[in-house]
Short mmCIF file of C-alpha atoms in Angstrom, two decimals:
data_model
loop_
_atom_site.label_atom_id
_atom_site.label_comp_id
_atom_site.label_asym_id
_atom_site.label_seq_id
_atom_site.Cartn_x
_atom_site.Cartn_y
_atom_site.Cartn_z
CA UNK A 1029 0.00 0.00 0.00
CA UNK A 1030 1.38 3.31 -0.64
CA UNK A 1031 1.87 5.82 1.79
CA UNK A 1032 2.65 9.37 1.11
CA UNK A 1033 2.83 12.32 3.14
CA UNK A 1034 3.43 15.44 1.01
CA UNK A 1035 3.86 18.99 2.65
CA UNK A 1036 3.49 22.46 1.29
CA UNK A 1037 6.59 24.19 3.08
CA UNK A 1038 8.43 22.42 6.16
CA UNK A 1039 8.14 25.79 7.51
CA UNK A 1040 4.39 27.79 8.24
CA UNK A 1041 5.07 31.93 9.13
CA UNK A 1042 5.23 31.80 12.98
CA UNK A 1043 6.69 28.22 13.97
CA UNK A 1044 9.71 26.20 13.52
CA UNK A 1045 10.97 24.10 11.13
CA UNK A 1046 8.48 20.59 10.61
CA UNK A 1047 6.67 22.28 13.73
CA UNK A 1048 3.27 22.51 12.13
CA UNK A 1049 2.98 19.16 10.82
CA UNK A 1050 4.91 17.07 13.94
CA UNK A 1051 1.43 15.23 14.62
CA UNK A 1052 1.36 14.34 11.31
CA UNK A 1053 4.85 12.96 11.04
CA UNK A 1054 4.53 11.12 14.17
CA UNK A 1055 1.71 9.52 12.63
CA UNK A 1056 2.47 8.86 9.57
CA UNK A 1057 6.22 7.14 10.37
CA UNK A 1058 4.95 5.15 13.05
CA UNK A 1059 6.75 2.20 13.99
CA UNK A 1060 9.58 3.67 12.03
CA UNK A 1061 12.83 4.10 13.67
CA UNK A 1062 15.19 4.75 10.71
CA UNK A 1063 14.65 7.49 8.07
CA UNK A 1064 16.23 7.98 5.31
CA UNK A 1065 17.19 11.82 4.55
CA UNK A 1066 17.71 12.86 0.99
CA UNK A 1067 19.58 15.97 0.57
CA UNK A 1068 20.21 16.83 -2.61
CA UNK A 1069 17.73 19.85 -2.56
CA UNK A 1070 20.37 22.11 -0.95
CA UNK A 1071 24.28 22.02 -1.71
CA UNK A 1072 24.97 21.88 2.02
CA UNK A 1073 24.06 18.35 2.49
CA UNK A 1074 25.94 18.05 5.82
CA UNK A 1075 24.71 21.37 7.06
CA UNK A 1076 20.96 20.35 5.97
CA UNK A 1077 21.38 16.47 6.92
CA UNK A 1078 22.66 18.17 10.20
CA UNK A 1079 18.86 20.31 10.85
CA UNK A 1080 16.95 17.36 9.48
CA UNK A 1081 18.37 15.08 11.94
CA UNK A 1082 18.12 17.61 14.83
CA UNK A 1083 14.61 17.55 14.26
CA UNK A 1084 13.69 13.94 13.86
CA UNK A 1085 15.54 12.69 17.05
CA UNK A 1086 13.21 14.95 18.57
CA UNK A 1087 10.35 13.01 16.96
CA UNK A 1088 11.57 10.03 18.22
CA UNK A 1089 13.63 8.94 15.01
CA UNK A 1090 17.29 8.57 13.71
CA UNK A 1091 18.02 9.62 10.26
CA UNK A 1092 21.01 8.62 7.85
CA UNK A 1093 21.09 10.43 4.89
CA UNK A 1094 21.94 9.36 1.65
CA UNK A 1095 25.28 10.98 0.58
CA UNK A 1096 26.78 9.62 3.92
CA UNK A 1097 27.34 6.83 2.20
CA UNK A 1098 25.70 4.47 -0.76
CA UNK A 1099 22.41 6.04 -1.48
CA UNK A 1100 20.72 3.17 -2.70
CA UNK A 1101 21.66 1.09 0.13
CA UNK A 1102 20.87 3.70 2.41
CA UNK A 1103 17.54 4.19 0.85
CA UNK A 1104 16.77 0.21 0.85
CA UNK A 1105 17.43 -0.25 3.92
CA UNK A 1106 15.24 2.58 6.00
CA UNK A 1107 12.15 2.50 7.27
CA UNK A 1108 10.66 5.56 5.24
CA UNK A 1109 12.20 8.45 3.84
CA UNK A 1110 11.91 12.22 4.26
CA UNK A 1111 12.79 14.63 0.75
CA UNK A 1112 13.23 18.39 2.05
CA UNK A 1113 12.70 21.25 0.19
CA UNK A 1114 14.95 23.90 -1.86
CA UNK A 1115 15.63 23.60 -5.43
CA UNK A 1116 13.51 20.98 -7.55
CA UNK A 1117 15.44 20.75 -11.10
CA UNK A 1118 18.44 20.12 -8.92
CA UNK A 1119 17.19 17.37 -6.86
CA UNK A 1120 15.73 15.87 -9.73
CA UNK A 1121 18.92 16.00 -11.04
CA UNK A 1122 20.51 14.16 -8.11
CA UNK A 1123 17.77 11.35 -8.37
CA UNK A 1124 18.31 10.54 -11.59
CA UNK A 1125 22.21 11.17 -11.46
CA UNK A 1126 22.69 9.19 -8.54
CA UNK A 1127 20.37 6.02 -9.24
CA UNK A 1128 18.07 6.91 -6.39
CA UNK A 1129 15.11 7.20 -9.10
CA UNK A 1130 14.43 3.64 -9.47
CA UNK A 1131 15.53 2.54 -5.43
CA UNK A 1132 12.68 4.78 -4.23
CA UNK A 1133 10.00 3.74 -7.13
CA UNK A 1134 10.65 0.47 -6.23
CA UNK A 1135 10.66 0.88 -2.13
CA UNK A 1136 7.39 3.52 -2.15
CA UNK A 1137 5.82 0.77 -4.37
CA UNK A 1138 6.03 -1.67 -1.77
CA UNK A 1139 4.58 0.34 1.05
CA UNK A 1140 7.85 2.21 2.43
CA UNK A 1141 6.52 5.60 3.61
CA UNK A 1142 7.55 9.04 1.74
CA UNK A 1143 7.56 12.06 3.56
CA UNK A 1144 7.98 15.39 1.05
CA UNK A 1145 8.20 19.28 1.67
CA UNK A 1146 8.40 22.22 -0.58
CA UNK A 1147 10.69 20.68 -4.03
CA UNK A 1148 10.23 17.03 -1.78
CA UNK A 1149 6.41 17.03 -2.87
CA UNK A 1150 6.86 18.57 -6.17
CA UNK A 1151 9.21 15.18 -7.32
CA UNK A 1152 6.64 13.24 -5.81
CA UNK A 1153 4.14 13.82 -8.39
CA UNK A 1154 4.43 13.15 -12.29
CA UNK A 1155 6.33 16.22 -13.41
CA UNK A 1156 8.02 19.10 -11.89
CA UNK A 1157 6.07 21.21 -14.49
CA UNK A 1158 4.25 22.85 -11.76
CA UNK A 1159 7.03 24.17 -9.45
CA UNK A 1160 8.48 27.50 -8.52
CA UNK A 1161 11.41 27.31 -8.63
CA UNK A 1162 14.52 28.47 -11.07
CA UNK A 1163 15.62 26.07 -13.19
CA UNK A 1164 19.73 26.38 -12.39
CA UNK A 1165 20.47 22.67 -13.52
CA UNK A 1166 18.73 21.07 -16.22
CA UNK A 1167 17.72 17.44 -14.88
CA UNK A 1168 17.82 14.57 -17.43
CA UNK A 1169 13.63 14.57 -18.07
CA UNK A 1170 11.16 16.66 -15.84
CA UNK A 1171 9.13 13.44 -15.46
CA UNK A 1172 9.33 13.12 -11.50
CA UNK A 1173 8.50 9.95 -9.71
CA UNK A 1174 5.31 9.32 -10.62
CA UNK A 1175 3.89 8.63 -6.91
CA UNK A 1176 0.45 10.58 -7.83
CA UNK A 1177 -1.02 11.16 -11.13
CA UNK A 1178 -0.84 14.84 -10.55
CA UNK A 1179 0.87 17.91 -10.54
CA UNK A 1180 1.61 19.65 -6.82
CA UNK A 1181 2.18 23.46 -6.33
CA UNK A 1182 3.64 23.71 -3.23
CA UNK A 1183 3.88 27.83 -1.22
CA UNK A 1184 0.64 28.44 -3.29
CA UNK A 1185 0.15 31.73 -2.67
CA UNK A 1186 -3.46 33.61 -3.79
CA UNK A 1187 -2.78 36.57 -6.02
CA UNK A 1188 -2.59 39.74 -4.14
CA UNK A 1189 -5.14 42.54 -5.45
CA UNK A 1190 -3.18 45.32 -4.50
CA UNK A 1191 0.15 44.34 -6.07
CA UNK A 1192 1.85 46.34 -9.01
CA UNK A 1193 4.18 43.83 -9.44
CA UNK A 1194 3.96 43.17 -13.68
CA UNK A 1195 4.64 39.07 -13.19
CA UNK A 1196 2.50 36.39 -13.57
CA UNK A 1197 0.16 35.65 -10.67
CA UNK A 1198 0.50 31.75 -9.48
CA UNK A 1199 -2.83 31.26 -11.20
CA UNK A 1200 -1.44 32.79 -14.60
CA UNK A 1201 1.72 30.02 -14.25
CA UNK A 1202 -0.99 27.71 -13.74
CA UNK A 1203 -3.35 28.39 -16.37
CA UNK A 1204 -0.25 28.33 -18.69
CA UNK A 1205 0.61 24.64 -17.48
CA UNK A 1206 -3.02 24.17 -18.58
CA UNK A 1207 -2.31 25.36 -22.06
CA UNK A 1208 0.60 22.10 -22.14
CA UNK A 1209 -0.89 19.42 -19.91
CA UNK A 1210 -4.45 17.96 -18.80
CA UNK A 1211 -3.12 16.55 -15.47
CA UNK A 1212 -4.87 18.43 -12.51
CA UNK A 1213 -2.92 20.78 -10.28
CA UNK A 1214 -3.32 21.30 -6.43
CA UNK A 1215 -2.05 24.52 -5.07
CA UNK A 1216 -1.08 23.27 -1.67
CA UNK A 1217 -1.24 26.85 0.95
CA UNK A 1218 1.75 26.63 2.89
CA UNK A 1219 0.48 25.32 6.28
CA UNK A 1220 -1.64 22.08 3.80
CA UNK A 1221 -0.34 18.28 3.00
CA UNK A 1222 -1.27 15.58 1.34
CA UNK A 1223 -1.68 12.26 2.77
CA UNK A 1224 -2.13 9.26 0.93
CA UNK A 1225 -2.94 6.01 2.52
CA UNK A 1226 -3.40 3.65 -0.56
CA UNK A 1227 -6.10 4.74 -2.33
CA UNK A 1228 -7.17 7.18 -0.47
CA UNK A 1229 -6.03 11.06 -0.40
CA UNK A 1230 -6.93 13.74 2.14
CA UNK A 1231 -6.44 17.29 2.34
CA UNK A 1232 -5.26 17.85 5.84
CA UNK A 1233 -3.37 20.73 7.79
CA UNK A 1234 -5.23 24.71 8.38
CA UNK A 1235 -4.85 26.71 5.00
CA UNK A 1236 -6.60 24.49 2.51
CA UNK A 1237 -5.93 23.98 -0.98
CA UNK A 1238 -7.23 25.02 -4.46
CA UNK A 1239 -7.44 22.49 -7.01
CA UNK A 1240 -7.17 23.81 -10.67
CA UNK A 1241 -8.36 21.53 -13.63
CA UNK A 1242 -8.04 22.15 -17.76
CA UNK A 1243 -10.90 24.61 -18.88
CA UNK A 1244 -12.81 24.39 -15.37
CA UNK A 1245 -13.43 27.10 -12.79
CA UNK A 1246 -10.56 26.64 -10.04
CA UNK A 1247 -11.80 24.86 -6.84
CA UNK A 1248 -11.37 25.75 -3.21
CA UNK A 1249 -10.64 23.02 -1.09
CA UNK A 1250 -11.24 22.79 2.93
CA UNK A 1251 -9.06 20.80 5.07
CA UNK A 1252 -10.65 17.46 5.31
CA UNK A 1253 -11.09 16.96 1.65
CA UNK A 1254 -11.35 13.62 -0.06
CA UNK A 1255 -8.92 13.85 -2.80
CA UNK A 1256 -8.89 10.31 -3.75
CA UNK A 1257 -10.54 10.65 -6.89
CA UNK A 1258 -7.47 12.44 -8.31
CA UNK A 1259 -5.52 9.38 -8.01
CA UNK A 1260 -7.44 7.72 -10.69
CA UNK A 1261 -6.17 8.31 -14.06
CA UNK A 1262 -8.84 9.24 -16.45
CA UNK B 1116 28.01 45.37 -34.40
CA UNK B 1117 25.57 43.35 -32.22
CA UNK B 1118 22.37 45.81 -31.27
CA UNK B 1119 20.34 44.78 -28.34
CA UNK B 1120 17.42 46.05 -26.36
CA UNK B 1121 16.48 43.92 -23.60
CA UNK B 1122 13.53 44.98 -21.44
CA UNK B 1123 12.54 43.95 -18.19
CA UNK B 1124 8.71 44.04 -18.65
CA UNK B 1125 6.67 45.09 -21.58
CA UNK B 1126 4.51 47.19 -19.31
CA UNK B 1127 5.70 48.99 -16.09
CA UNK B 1128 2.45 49.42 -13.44
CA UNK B 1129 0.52 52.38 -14.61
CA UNK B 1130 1.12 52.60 -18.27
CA UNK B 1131 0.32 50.85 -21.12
CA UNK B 1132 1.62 48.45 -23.54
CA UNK B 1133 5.54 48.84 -24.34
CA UNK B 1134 5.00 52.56 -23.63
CA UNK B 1135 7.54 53.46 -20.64
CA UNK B 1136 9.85 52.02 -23.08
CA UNK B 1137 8.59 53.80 -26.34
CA UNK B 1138 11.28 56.52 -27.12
CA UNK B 1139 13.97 53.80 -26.53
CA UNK B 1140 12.13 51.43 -29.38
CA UNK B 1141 11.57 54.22 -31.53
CA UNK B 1142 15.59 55.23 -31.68
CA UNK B 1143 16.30 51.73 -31.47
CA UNK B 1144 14.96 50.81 -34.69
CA UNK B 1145 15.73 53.67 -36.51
CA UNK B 1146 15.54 53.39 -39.89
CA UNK B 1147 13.66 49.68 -39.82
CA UNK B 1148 10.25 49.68 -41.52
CA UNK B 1149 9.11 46.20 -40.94
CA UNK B 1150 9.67 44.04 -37.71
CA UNK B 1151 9.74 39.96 -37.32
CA UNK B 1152 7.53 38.92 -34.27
CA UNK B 1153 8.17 36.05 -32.43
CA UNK B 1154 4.96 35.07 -30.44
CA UNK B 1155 5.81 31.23 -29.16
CA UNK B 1156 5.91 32.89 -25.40
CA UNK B 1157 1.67 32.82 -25.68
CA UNK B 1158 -0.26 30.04 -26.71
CA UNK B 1159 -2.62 32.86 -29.06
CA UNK B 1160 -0.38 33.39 -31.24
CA UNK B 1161 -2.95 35.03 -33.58
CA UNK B 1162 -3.97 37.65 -30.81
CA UNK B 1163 -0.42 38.40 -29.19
CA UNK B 1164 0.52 39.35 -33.03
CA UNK B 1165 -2.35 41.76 -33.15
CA UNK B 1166 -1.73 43.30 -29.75
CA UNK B 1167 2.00 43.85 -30.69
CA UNK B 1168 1.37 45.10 -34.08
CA UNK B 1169 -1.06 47.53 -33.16
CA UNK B 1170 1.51 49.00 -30.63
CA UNK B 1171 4.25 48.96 -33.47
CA UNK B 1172 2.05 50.22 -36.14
CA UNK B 1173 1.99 53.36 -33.70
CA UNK B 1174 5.31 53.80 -33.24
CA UNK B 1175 5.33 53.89 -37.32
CA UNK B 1176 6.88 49.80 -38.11
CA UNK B 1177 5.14 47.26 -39.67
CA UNK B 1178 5.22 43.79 -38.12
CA UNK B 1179 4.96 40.09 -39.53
CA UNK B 1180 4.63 37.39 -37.11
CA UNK B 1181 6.88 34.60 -37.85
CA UNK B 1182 3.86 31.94 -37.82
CA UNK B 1183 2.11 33.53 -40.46
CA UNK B 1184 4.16 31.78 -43.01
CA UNK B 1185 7.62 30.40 -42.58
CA UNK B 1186 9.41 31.28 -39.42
CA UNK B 1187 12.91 31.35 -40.66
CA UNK B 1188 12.21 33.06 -44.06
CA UNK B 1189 10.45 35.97 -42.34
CA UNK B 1190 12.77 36.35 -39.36
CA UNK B 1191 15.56 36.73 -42.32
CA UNK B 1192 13.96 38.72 -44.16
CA UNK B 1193 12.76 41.73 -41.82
CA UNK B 1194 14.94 44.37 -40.56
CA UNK B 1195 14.71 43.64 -36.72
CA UNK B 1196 13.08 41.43 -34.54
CA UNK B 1197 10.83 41.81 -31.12
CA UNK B 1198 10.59 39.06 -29.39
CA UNK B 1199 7.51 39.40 -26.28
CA UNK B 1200 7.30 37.49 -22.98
CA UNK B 1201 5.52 34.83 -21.38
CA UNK B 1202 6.52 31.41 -21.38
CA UNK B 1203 10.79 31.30 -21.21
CA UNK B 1204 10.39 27.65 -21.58
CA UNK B 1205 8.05 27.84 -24.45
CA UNK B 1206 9.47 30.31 -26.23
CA UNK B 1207 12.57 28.66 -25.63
CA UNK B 1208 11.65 25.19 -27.52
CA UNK B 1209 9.91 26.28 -29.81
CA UNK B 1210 12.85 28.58 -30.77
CA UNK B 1211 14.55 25.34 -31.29
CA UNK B 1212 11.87 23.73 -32.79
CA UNK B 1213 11.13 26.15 -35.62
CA UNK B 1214 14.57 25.97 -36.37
CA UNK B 1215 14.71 30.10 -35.51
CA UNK B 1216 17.54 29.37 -33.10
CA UNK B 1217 20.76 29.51 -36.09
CA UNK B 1218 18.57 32.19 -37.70
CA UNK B 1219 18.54 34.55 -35.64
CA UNK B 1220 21.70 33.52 -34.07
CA UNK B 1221 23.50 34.27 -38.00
CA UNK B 1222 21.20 37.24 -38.18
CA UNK B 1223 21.71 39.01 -35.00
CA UNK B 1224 25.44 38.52 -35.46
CA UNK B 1225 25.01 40.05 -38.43
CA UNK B 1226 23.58 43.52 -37.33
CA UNK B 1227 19.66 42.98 -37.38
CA UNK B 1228 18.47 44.42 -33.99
CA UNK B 1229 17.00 42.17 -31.66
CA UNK B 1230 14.19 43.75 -29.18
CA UNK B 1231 13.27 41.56 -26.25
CA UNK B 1232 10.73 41.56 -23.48
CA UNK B 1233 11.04 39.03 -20.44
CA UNK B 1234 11.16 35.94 -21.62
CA UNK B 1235 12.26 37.65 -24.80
CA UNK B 1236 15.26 39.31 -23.23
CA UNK B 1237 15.52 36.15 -21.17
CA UNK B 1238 16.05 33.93 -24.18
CA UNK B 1239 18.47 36.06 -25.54
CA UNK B 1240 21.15 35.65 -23.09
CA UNK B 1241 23.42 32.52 -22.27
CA UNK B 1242 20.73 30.38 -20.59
CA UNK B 1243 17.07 30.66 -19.41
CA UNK B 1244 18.66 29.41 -16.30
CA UNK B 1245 17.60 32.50 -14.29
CA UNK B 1246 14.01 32.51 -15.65
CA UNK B 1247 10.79 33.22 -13.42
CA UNK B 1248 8.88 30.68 -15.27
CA UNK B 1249 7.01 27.63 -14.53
CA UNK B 1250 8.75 24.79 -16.71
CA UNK B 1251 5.57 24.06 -18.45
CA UNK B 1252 7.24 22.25 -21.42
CA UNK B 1253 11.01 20.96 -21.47
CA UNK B 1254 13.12 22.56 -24.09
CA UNK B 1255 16.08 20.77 -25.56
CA UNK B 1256 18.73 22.56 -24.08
CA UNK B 1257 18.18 25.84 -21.21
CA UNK B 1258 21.10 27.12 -23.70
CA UNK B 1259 19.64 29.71 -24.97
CA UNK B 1260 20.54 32.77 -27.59
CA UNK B 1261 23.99 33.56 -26.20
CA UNK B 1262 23.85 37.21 -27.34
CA UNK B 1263 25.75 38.02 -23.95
CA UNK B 1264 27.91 36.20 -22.19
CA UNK B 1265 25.78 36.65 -18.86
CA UNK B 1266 22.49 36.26 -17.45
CA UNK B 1267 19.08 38.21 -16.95
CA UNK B 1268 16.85 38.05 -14.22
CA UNK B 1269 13.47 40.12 -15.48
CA UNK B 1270 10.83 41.49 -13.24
CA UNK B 1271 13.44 41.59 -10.80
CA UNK B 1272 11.56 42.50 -7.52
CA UNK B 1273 13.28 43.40 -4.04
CA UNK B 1274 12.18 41.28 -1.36
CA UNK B 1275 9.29 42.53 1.12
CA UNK B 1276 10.75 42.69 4.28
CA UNK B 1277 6.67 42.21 6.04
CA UNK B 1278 6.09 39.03 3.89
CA UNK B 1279 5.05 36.39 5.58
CA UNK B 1280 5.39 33.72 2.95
CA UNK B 1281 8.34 31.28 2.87
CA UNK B 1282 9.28 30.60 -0.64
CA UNK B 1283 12.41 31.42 -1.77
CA UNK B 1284 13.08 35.21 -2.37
CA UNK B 1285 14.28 36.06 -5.78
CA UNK B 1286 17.69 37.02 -4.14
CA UNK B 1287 18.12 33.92 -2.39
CA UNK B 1288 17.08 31.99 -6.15
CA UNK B 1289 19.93 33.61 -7.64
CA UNK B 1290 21.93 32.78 -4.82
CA UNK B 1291 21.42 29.02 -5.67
CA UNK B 1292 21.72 29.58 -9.31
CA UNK B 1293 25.53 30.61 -7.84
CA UNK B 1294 25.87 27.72 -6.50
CA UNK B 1295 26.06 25.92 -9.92
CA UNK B 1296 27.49 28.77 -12.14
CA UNK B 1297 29.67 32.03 -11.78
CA UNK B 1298 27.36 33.43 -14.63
CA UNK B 1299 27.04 37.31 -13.21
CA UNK B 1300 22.79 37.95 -13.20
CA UNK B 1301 21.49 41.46 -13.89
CA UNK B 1302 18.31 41.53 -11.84
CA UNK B 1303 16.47 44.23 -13.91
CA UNK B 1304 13.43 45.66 -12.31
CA UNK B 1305 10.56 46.48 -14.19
CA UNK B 1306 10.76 49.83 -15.74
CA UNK B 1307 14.71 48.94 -16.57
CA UNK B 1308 16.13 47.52 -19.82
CA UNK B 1309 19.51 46.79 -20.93
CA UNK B 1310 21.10 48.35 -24.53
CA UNK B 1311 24.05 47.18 -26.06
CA UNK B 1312 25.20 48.40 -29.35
CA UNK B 1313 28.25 46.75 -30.18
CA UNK B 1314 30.98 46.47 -27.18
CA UNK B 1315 28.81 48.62 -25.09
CA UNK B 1316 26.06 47.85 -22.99
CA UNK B 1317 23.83 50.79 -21.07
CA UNK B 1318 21.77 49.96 -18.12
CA UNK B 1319 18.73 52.81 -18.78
CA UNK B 1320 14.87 53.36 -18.22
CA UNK B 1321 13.99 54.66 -14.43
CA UNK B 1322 14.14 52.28 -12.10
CA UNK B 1323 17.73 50.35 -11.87
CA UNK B 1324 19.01 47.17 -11.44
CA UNK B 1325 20.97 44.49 -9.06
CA UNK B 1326 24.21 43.01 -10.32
CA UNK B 1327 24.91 39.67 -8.38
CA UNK B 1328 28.38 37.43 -9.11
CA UNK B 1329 29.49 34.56 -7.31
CA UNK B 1330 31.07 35.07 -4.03
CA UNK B 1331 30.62 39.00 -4.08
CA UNK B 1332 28.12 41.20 -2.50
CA UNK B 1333 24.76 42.05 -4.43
CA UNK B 1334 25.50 45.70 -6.81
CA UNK B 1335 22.84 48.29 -7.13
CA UNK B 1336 22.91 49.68 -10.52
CA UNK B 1337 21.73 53.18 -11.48
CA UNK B 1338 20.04 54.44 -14.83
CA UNK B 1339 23.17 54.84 -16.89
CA UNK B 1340 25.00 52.68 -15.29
CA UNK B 1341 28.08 51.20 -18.00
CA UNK B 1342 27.89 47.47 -18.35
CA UNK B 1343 30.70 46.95 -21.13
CA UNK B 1344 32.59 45.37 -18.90
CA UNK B 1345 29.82 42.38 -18.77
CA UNK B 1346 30.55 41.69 -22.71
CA UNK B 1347 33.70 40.85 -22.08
CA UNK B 1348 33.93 36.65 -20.95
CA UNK B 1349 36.53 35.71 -17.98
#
């Protein structure tokens, strides 16, 4: 059965870092006592590795992450693994670079839980089409790990009326992914996850969610929601 | 000589369409009657052509779209080129995929001015690697134009000191795009545009612009400042 537990931003405005979803966590990697840590988000893996781990001994787990030593291996042999945030196209990268692509297909596939935040969640999903972040390496395909049939944007943010900023809104981006692609699209508010026990998927967290679909009115979505429907592929 | 206008934004808050950046255009392409458009940034390419040649036709040039027939024969053919924003990572591939990318690489080189808007200016520099976009569709290569040696960050945009969101600032982007390159970035706010005619290269309109290299402290650049020095490769 797979299990997924994919977070907007590990941080909310006013708490600490994985503060906001802790009950989750504890939760989710229950019975887990070894976590996998994968890096490759940030270029200070020891400095990162070094927060990560901080943090999960506090939850109760130990963490060994993955360039400490063989990924693969380290991967294989944990009891779930957590993907923090920072840049997507260069985590990607490191997946694919590194072999970890097919190691965590084949673990999640099996039932070992996956924990994502921020660029953690976007690789989660089929593509990385839908995050926000600048593309400074350029990652062998933007086909991401397939876990859900959709597209994530995590830190979405709801335009701001009063800005005079010329960019595109998050809904523009959006709309524009629309344009290319029929897969759905959650904008995940920071403060939102995703969990995904088999086949079912709930909104959970405070902020909600709005779920935008090809050539249909944008939908907002209250914590609670029953997302399962979007992992059937139409 | 190589001729360049890169622009931040078509429109800065509060005017209209390529207007804060009118008198530049119109000395720009002095003596050029009839502009090649390149509208692959938009999916309507039919009504970004007539929005843009409108705005020309004002500004006394006539403008051909290079989908109305074939892309490379028009693009050689006219006496400049504008390319407009939206989609870097469209614009980008299909750049490639019209075969427009030796065209108006040999033409450019050649003296034809090249006028670019976001994306526009974006593709014109040595990657789209410091692009705002969403990577909606996956290019061949982020190589892009190479008509300077550097890179362009468009609708640059200081960060808000009262936000509350967590994303990445666009300072702290570029900061990881320095990570993986020592490409300087000219963050250009809106209102700004780069011209280069030949070895030199102006920073003008009113509202400045960031210089950020690897290892070195962030530059604030005033209308006027002289950018020559960014021609030149290390």
């Amino acid at each position: 059965m797979m299990r997924l537990l994919l977070v907007s931003s590990s941080i909310q405005h006013g708490s600490g870092y994985l503060e906001h979803c802790a009950d989750a966590m504890t939760s989710f990697f229950d019975g887990c006592t070894r976590i996998a840590f994968v890096p490759y988000a940030l270029s200070d893996h020891d400095g990162y590795t070094a927060k990560v781990r901080a943090r999960f001994e506090e939850l109760g787990m130990s963490v060994v992450s993955v360039h400490e030593g063989d990924p693969i291996g380290t991967a294989t042999a944990a009891d779930g693994v957590f993907i923090g945030g920072g840049n997507t196209f260069r985590l990607l990268k490191a997946i694919y670079d590194t072999g970890l692509y097919d190691a965590l297909r084949s673990r999640v596939a099996d039932g070992m839980p996956y924990m994502g935040t921020s660029a953690g969640s976007n690789v989660a999903t089929a593509t990385i089409c839908t995050t926000n972040d600048m593309p400074i390496v350029n990652p062998p395909s933007f086909t991401a790990l397939e876990f859900v049939p959709f597209q994530i944007n995590p830190h979405f943010i709801d335009a701001d009326p009063t800005s005079t900023h010329m960019g595109e809104t998050r809904e523009v981006r959006i709309a524009e992914f629309h344009e290319e692609s029929r897969r759905p699209v959650v904008g995940l508010r920071e403060g939102s996850w995703l969990l995904r026990e088999g086949d079912e998927l709930e909104l959970q967290g405070a902020t909600g969610a709005v779920l935008f679909r090809r050539g249909k009115p944008s939908q907002e979505l209250a914590p609670g929601a029953d997302l399962s429907d979007l992992l059937v592929t139409e």
